[in-house]
Structures are given as C-alpha cells and as structure tokens.
Amino acid sequence: MTERKPAGVSFESWVDKQIREAEQRGDFARLPGFGKPLPGLERTYDENWWIRAKLEREGVSVLPPSLALRKEAEDARDEALGARSEAEARRVLTEMNERIREALRRPPEGPPLTIGPLDVEAVVEEWRAARA
C-alpha cells in the first residue's frame, strides 16, 4: 500500500477501497493464524496483556532467578504427583534436582537460594499413596 490517497477522495472511501482490493487479491487469507481462534480470549481482560505477552515470548521472568527456581521446584513436585507412572515421576524430580544442584553450585542473582534437592523417595511414596 505505497500509493497515496488521491486528492478529492475521502479518506474513509480510499481506505475501504484498499481493503476491498486486498481481500479480492486474497492478501488476508495468507496471514499467519488465519482461521484459528485468537489466543487468550478465554482470559479476563488485562490492560497490560501486551506487556505480559512480550515477556512470555522473550522468555523474560519477572521473578528473580532464585525465586523462579523455587516456583519451578513446586511445579515439578506437583507434576511428579500427577505423573502417569513412577518412572515419569522420578524423571521429573531427578531433572529438577539437577537444576537445583546446579544453582547451588553457582548461586543465581537475587535473594539467597533457600531450597535443597527434592526428596525423590518421599514424593514417590506420596505418588504411590495417592494411587492406592
């Protein structure tokens, strides 16, 4: 759309013409996500939605690394308790423990890291008890 609006034509009719011609060429049918629902429509309105979306796309965390790791450890424990098999639960816990041990070797920025490795056997016992 590099052409300029001709003199004497109202802006609205000129824009409408541009849109109609683009539709006829099929320019809108080739857009990414065409025919798919808009993401996030089920969420309540947040005036800062675009900031949150940008942070999510860029992988930026608003939590300091040590607090983010604590949250990930809680999520990993919950994931292990909801695992389909004992092997999967052990895998989730083992991977999280590796990340915790790495953080303990090289402490992250921010508040001190106040967690230790997860007790795999205790969580697996909880997992077994929940399925009994």
PDB file of C-alpha atoms in Angstrom:
ATOM      1  CA  MET A   1       0.000   0.000   0.000  1.00  0.00           C
ATOM      2  CA  THR A   2       2.508   2.582  -1.194  1.00  0.00           C
ATOM      3  CA  GLU A   3       0.112   4.654  -3.263  1.00  0.00           C
ATOM      4  CA  ARG A   4      -1.041   7.930  -1.845  1.00  0.00           C
ATOM      5  CA  LYS A   5      -4.618   8.995  -1.317  1.00  0.00           C
ATOM      6  CA  PRO A   6      -5.808  10.918  -4.338  1.00  0.00           C
ATOM      7  CA  ALA A   7      -6.976  14.468  -3.812  1.00  0.00           C
ATOM      8  CA  GLY A   8     -10.722  14.863  -3.629  1.00  0.00           C
ATOM      9  CA  VAL A   9     -11.374  11.301  -2.355  1.00  0.00           C
ATOM     10  CA  SER A  10     -12.473  10.966   1.236  1.00  0.00           C
ATOM     11  CA  PHE A  11     -10.033   9.111   3.430  1.00  0.00           C
ATOM     12  CA  GLU A  12     -12.645   6.568   4.505  1.00  0.00           C
ATOM     13  CA  SER A  13     -13.627   5.557   0.979  1.00  0.00           C
ATOM     14  CA  TRP A  14      -9.978   5.346  -0.079  1.00  0.00           C
ATOM     15  CA  VAL A  15      -9.199   3.003   2.865  1.00  0.00           C
ATOM     16  CA  ASP A  16     -12.285   0.908   2.153  1.00  0.00           C
ATOM     17  CA  LYS A  17     -11.162   0.537  -1.467  1.00  0.00           C
ATOM     18  CA  GLN A  18      -7.688  -0.578  -0.348  1.00  0.00           C
ATOM     19  CA  ILE A  19      -9.177  -3.188   1.990  1.00  0.00           C
ATOM     20  CA  ARG A  20     -11.632  -4.471  -0.631  1.00  0.00           C
ATOM     21  CA  GLU A  21      -8.840  -4.860  -3.221  1.00  0.00           C
ATOM     22  CA  ALA A  22      -6.614  -6.659  -0.706  1.00  0.00           C
ATOM     23  CA  GLU A  23      -9.470  -9.065   0.109  1.00  0.00           C
ATOM     24  CA  GLN A  24     -10.014  -9.730  -3.588  1.00  0.00           C
ATOM     25  CA  ARG A  25      -6.307 -10.493  -4.063  1.00  0.00           C
ATOM     26  CA  GLY A  26      -6.501 -12.898  -1.089  1.00  0.00           C
ATOM     27  CA  ASP A  27      -3.945 -10.996   0.981  1.00  0.00           C
ATOM     28  CA  PHE A  28      -5.839 -11.624   4.218  1.00  0.00           C
ATOM     29  CA  ALA A  29      -6.233 -15.374   3.603  1.00  0.00           C
ATOM     30  CA  ARG A  30      -2.453 -15.887   3.740  1.00  0.00           C
ATOM     31  CA  LEU A  31      -1.899 -14.271   7.121  1.00  0.00           C
ATOM     32  CA  PRO A  32      -0.396 -16.435   9.892  1.00  0.00           C
ATOM     33  CA  GLY A  33      -3.099 -17.836  12.147  1.00  0.00           C
ATOM     34  CA  PHE A  34      -5.822 -17.387   9.525  1.00  0.00           C
ATOM     35  CA  GLY A  35      -8.900 -19.385  10.504  1.00  0.00           C
ATOM     36  CA  LYS A  36      -7.645 -20.058  14.039  1.00  0.00           C
ATOM     37  CA  PRO A  37      -9.130 -18.589  17.229  1.00  0.00           C
ATOM     38  CA  LEU A  38      -7.361 -15.641  18.781  1.00  0.00           C
ATOM     39  CA  PRO A  39      -5.184 -16.764  21.698  1.00  0.00           C
ATOM     40  CA  GLY A  40      -6.164 -15.618  25.178  1.00  0.00           C
ATOM     41  CA  LEU A  41      -9.829 -14.870  24.507  1.00  0.00           C
ATOM     42  CA  GLU A  42     -10.866 -17.061  27.437  1.00  0.00           C
ATOM     43  CA  ARG A  43      -8.867 -14.920  29.893  1.00  0.00           C
ATOM     44  CA  THR A  44     -10.288 -11.892  31.688  1.00  0.00           C
ATOM     45  CA  TYR A  45      -9.240  -8.541  30.246  1.00  0.00           C
ATOM     46  CA  ASP A  46      -5.889  -7.210  31.388  1.00  0.00           C
ATOM     47  CA  GLU A  47      -4.829  -3.775  30.204  1.00  0.00           C
ATOM     48  CA  ASN A  48      -1.188  -4.921  30.274  1.00  0.00           C
ATOM     49  CA  TRP A  49      -1.832  -8.038  28.164  1.00  0.00           C
ATOM     50  CA  TRP A  50       0.624  -6.937  25.504  1.00  0.00           C
ATOM     51  CA  ILE A  51       3.420  -6.482  28.061  1.00  0.00           C
ATOM     52  CA  ARG A  52       2.797  -9.954  29.501  1.00  0.00           C
ATOM     53  CA  ALA A  53       2.693 -11.468  26.003  1.00  0.00           C
ATOM     54  CA  LYS A  54       6.005  -9.804  25.081  1.00  0.00           C
ATOM     55  CA  LEU A  55       7.670 -11.022  28.287  1.00  0.00           C
ATOM     56  CA  GLU A  56       6.376 -14.535  27.634  1.00  0.00           C
ATOM     57  CA  ARG A  57       7.585 -14.530  24.000  1.00  0.00           C
ATOM     58  CA  GLU A  58      11.007 -13.228  25.049  1.00  0.00           C
ATOM     59  CA  GLY A  59      11.292 -15.726  27.925  1.00  0.00           C
ATOM     60  CA  VAL A  60      11.739 -12.952  30.469  1.00  0.00           C
ATOM     61  CA  SER A  61      10.821 -13.713  34.057  1.00  0.00           C
ATOM     62  CA  VAL A  62       9.597 -11.071  36.453  1.00  0.00           C
ATOM     63  CA  LEU A  63      10.862 -13.136  39.378  1.00  0.00           C
ATOM     64  CA  PRO A  64      14.488 -13.153  40.483  1.00  0.00           C
ATOM     65  CA  PRO A  65      16.161 -16.411  39.379  1.00  0.00           C
ATOM     66  CA  SER A  66      16.243 -17.913  42.878  1.00  0.00           C
ATOM     67  CA  LEU A  67      12.509 -17.337  43.416  1.00  0.00           C
ATOM     68  CA  ALA A  68      11.730 -18.591  39.904  1.00  0.00           C
ATOM     69  CA  LEU A  69      13.651 -21.796  40.700  1.00  0.00           C
ATOM     70  CA  ARG A  70      11.672 -22.241  43.916  1.00  0.00           C
ATOM     71  CA  LYS A  71       8.427 -21.894  41.931  1.00  0.00           C
ATOM     72  CA  GLU A  72       9.704 -24.385  39.320  1.00  0.00           C
ATOM     73  CA  ALA A  73      10.529 -26.846  42.124  1.00  0.00           C
ATOM     74  CA  GLU A  74       6.969 -26.560  43.466  1.00  0.00           C
ATOM     75  CA  ASP A  75       5.594 -27.069  39.960  1.00  0.00           C
ATOM     76  CA  ALA A  76       7.892 -30.069  39.401  1.00  0.00           C
ATOM     77  CA  ARG A  77       6.689 -31.665  42.647  1.00  0.00           C
ATOM     78  CA  ASP A  78       3.060 -31.162  41.587  1.00  0.00           C
ATOM     79  CA  GLU A  79       3.849 -32.552  38.135  1.00  0.00           C
ATOM     80  CA  ALA A  80       5.514 -35.603  39.683  1.00  0.00           C
ATOM     81  CA  LEU A  81       2.485 -36.241  41.896  1.00  0.00           C
ATOM     82  CA  GLY A  82       0.274 -36.094  38.798  1.00  0.00           C
ATOM     83  CA  ALA A  83       2.559 -38.291  36.678  1.00  0.00           C
ATOM     84  CA  ARG A  84       1.152 -41.351  34.932  1.00  0.00           C
ATOM     85  CA  SER A  85       3.943 -43.663  36.043  1.00  0.00           C
ATOM     86  CA  GLU A  86       6.515 -43.894  38.784  1.00  0.00           C
ATOM     87  CA  ALA A  87       9.290 -43.678  36.197  1.00  0.00           C
ATOM     88  CA  GLU A  88       7.892 -40.411  34.873  1.00  0.00           C
ATOM     89  CA  ALA A  89       7.605 -39.006  38.409  1.00  0.00           C
ATOM     90  CA  ARG A  90      11.220 -39.968  39.133  1.00  0.00           C
ATOM     91  CA  ARG A  91      12.370 -38.405  35.844  1.00  0.00           C
ATOM     92  CA  VAL A  92      10.657 -35.080  36.643  1.00  0.00           C
ATOM     93  CA  LEU A  93      12.115 -34.993  40.151  1.00  0.00           C
ATOM     94  CA  THR A  94      15.607 -36.002  39.008  1.00  0.00           C
ATOM     95  CA  GLU A  95      15.671 -33.286  36.328  1.00  0.00           C
ATOM     96  CA  MET A  96      14.536 -30.671  38.847  1.00  0.00           C
ATOM     97  CA  ASN A  97      17.141 -31.832  41.362  1.00  0.00           C
ATOM     98  CA  GLU A  98      19.852 -31.383  38.721  1.00  0.00           C
ATOM     99  CA  ARG A  99      18.743 -27.790  38.174  1.00  0.00           C
ATOM    100  CA  ILE A 100      18.687 -27.158  41.936  1.00  0.00           C
ATOM    101  CA  ARG A 101      22.170 -28.648  42.387  1.00  0.00           C
ATOM    102  CA  GLU A 102      23.489 -26.519  39.522  1.00  0.00           C
ATOM    103  CA  ALA A 103      22.008 -23.407  41.150  1.00  0.00           C
ATOM    104  CA  LEU A 104      23.579 -24.356  44.479  1.00  0.00           C
ATOM    105  CA  ARG A 105      26.980 -24.697  42.775  1.00  0.00           C
ATOM    106  CA  ARG A 106      26.625 -21.282  41.114  1.00  0.00           C
ATOM    107  CA  PRO A 107      24.157 -19.241  43.160  1.00  0.00           C
ATOM    108  CA  PRO A 108      21.840 -17.105  40.997  1.00  0.00           C
ATOM    109  CA  GLU A 109      21.369 -13.370  41.387  1.00  0.00           C
ATOM    110  CA  GLY A 110      18.760 -12.080  43.769  1.00  0.00           C
ATOM    111  CA  PRO A 111      17.661 -13.414  47.138  1.00  0.00           C
ATOM    112  CA  PRO A 112      19.550 -16.397  48.535  1.00  0.00           C
ATOM    113  CA  LEU A 113      18.515 -19.802  47.309  1.00  0.00           C
ATOM    114  CA  THR A 114      16.776 -21.437  50.259  1.00  0.00           C
ATOM    115  CA  ILE A 115      15.801 -24.784  48.746  1.00  0.00           C
ATOM    116  CA  GLY A 116      17.605 -28.055  48.517  1.00  0.00           C
ATOM    117  CA  PRO A 117      17.095 -31.034  46.237  1.00  0.00           C
ATOM    118  CA  LEU A 118      13.666 -32.648  46.411  1.00  0.00           C
ATOM    119  CA  ASP A 119      13.350 -35.926  48.307  1.00  0.00           C
ATOM    120  CA  VAL A 120      12.575 -38.249  45.413  1.00  0.00           C
ATOM    121  CA  GLU A 121      11.617 -41.227  47.589  1.00  0.00           C
ATOM    122  CA  ALA A 122       9.230 -39.186  49.764  1.00  0.00           C
ATOM    123  CA  VAL A 123       7.446 -37.720  46.746  1.00  0.00           C
ATOM    124  CA  VAL A 124       7.251 -41.132  45.059  1.00  0.00           C
ATOM    125  CA  GLU A 125       5.716 -42.546  48.266  1.00  0.00           C
ATOM    126  CA  GLU A 126       3.088 -39.762  48.113  1.00  0.00           C
ATOM    127  CA  TRP A 127       2.515 -40.647  44.462  1.00  0.00           C
ATOM    128  CA  ARG A 128       2.020 -44.350  45.357  1.00  0.00           C
ATOM    129  CA  ALA A 129      -0.301 -43.492  48.256  1.00  0.00           C
ATOM    130  CA  ALA A 130      -2.462 -41.315  46.019  1.00  0.00           C
ATOM    131  CA  ARG A 131      -2.929 -44.242  43.622  1.00  0.00           C
ATOM    132  CA  ALA A 132      -3.602 -46.906  46.234  1.00  0.00           C
TER     133      ALA A 132
END
